[in-house]
PDB file of C-alpha atoms in Angstrom:
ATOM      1  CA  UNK A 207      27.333  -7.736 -14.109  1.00 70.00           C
ATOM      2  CA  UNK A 208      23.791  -9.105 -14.893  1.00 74.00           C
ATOM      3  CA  UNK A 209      20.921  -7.486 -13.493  1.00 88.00           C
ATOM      4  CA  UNK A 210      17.170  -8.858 -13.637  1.00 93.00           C
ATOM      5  CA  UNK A 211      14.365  -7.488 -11.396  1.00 95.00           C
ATOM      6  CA  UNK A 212      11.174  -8.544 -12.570  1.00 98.00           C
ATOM      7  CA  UNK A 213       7.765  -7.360 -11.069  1.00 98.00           C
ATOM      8  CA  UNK A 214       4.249  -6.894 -11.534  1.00 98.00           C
ATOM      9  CA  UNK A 215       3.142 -10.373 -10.428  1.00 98.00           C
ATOM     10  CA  UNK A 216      -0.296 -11.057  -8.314  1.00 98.00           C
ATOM     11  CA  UNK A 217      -3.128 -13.121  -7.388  1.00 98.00           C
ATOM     12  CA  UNK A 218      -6.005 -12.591 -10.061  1.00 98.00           C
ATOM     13  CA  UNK A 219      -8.978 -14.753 -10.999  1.00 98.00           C
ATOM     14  CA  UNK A 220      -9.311 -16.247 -13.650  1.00 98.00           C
ATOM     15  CA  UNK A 221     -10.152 -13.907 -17.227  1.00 98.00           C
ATOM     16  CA  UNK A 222      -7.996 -11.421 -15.376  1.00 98.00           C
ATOM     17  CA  UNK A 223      -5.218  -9.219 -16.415  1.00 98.00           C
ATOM     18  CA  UNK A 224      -1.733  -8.921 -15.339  1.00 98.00           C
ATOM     19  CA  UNK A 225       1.289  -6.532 -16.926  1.00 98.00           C
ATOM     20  CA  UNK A 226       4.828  -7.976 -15.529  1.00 98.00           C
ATOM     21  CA  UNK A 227       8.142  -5.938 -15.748  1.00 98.00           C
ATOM     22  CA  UNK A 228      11.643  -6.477 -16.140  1.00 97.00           C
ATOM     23  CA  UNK A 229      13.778  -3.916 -15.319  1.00 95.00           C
ATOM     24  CA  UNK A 230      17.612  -4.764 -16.764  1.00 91.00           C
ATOM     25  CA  UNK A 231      20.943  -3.464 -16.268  1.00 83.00           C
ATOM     26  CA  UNK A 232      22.408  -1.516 -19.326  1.00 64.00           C
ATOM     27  CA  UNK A 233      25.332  -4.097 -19.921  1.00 76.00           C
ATOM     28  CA  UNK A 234      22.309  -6.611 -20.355  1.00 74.00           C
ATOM     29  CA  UNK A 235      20.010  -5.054 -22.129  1.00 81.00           C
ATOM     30  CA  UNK A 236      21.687  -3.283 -24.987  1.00 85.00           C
ATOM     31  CA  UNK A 237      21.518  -4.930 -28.136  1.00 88.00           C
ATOM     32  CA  UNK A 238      19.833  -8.661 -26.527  1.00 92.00           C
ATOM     33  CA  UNK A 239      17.255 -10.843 -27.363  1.00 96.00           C
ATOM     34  CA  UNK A 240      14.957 -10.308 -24.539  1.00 96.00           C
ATOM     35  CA  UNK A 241      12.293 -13.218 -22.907  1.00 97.00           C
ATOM     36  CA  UNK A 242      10.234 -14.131 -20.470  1.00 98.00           C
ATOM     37  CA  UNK A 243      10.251 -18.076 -18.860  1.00 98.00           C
ATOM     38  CA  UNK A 244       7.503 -19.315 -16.530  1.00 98.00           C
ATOM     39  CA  UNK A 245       8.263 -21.970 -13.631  1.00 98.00           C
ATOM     40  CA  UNK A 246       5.060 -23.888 -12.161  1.00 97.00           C
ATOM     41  CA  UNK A 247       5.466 -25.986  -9.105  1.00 93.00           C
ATOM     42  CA  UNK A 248       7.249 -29.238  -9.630  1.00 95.00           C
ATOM     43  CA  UNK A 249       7.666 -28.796 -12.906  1.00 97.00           C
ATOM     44  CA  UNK A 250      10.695 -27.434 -15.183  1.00 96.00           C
ATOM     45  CA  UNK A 251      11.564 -23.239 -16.394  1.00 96.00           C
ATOM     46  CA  UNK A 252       9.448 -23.324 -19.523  1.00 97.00           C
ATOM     47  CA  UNK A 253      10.097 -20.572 -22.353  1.00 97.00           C
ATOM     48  CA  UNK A 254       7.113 -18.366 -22.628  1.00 98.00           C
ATOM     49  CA  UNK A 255       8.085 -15.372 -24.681  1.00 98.00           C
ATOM     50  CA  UNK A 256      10.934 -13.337 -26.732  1.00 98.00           C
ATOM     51  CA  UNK A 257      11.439 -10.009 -28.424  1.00 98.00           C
ATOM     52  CA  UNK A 258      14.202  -8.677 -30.777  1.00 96.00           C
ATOM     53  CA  UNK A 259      16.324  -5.725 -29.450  1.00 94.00           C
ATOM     54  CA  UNK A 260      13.884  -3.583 -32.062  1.00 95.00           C
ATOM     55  CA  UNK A 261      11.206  -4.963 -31.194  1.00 95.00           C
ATOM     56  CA  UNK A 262      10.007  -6.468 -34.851  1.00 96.00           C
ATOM     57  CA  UNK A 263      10.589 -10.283 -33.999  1.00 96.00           C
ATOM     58  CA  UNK A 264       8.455 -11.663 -31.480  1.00 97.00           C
ATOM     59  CA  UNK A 265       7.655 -15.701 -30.418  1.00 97.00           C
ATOM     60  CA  UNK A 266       5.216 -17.412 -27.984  1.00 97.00           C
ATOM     61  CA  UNK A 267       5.121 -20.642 -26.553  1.00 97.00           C
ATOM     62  CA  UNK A 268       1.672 -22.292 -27.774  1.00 96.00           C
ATOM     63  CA  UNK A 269       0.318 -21.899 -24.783  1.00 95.00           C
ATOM     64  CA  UNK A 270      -0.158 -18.454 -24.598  1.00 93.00           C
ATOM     65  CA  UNK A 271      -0.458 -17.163 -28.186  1.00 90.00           C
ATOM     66  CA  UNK A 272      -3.657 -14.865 -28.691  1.00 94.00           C
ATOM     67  CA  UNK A 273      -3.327 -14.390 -24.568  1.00 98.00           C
ATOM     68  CA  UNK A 274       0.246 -13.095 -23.961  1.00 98.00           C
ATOM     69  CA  UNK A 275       2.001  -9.845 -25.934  1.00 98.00           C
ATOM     70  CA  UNK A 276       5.620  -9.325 -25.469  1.00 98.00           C
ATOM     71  CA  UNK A 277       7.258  -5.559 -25.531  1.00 98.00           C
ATOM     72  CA  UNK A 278       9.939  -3.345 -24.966  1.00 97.00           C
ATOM     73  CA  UNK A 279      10.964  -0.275 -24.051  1.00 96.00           C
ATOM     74  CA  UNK A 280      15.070   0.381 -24.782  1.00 94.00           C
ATOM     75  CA  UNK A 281      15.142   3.852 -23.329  1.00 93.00           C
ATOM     76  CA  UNK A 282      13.864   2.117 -19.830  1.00 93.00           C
ATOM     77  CA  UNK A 283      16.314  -1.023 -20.398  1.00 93.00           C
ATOM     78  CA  UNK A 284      12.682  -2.689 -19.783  1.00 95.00           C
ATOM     79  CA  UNK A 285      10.784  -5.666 -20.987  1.00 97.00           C
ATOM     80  CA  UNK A 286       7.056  -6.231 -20.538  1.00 98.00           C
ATOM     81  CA  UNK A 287       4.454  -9.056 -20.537  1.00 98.00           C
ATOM     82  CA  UNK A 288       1.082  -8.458 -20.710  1.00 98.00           C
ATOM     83  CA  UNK A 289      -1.307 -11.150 -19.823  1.00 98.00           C
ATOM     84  CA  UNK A 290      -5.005 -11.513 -20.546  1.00 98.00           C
ATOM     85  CA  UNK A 291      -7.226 -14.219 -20.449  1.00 98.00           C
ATOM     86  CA  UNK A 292      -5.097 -15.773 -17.863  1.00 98.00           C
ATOM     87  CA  UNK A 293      -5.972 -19.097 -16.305  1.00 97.00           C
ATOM     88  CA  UNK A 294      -5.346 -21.434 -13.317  1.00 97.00           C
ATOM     89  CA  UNK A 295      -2.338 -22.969 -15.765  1.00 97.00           C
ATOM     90  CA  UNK A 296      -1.077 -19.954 -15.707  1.00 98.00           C
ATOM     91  CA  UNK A 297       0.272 -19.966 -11.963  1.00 98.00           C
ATOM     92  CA  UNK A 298       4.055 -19.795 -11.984  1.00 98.00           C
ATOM     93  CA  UNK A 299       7.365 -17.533 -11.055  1.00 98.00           C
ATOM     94  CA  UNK A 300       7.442 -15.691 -13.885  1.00 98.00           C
ATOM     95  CA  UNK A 301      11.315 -14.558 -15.016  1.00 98.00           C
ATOM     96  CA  UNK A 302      13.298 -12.745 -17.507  1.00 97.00           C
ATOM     97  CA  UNK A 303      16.592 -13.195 -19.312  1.00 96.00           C
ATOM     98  CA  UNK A 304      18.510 -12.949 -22.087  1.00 94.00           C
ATOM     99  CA  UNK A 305      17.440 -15.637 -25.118  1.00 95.00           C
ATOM    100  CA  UNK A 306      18.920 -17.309 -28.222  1.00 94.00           C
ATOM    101  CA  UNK A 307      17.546 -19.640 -30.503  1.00 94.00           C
ATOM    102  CA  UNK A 308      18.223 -23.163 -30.348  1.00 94.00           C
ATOM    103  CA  UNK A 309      17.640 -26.194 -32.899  1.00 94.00           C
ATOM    104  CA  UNK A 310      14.710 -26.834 -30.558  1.00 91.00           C
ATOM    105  CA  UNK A 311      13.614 -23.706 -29.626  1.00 93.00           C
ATOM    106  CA  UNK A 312      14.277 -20.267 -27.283  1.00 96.00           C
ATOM    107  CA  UNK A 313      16.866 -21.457 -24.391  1.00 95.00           C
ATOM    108  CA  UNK A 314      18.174 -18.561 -21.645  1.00 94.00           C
ATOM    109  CA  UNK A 315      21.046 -17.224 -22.294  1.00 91.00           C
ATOM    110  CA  UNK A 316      22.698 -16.640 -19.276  1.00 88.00           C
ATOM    111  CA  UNK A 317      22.891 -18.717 -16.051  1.00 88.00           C
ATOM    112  CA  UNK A 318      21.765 -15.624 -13.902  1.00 89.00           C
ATOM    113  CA  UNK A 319      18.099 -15.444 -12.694  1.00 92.00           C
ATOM    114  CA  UNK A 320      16.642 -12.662 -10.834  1.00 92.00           C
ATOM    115  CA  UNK A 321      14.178 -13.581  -7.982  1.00 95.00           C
ATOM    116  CA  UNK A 322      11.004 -13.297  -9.928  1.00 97.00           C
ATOM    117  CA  UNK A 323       7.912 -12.444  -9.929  1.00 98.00           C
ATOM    118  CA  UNK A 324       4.875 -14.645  -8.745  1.00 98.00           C
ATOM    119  CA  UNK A 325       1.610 -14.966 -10.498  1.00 98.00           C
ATOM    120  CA  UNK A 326      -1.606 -16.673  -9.298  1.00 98.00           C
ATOM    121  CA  UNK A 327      -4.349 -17.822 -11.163  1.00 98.00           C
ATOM    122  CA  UNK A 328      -7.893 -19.045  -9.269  1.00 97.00           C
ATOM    123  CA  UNK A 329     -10.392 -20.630 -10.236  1.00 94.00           C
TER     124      UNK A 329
END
């Protein structure tokens, strides 16, 4: 059974930092293509991030190149996102999952999605 409890999230001005976690269940974790998606308010889930089960393949949206840094850690079953430079654009439920590529991109690869984990930007 899939398990995805993600955390970290806050209110920070913007410039801040932020470090989210995503705490998996063994069944889930081992051996998968990890990511993080983003979902703003009335607007779609939105890939943000992905790392390879070692951890030597990484991809960002465009958005946050430079900003964002994907990682791992396989003996926790837990994937992290730190966030710097973060702006008001920023402000979404931030959520984890397994990924595979696509023709178009990085798509989730299950249907299950934990509750999140909320980040606010201001101005």
């Amino acid at each position: 059974q899939v398990q995805l409890v993600e955390s970290g999230g806050g209110l920070v001005q913007a410039g801040g930092s932020l470090r989210l976690s995503c705490a998996a269940s063994g069944s889930t974790f081992s051996g998968s293509r990890m990511g993080w998606f983003r979902q703003a308010p009335g607007k779609e889930r939105e890939f943000v991030a992905t790392i390879s089960w070692g951890g030597d393949s990484t991809y960002y949206a465009d958005f946050v190149k430079g900003r964002f840094t994907i990682s791992r850690d396989n003996a926790k079953n837990t994937v992290y996102l730190q966030m710097n430079s973060l702006n008001p654009e920023d402000t979404a439920v931030y959520y984890c999952n397994i990924v595979f590529s696509t023709t178009t991109g990085w798509a989730p690869a299950t249907n299950y999605w934990g509750q999140g984990t909320q980040v606010t930007v201001s101005s």
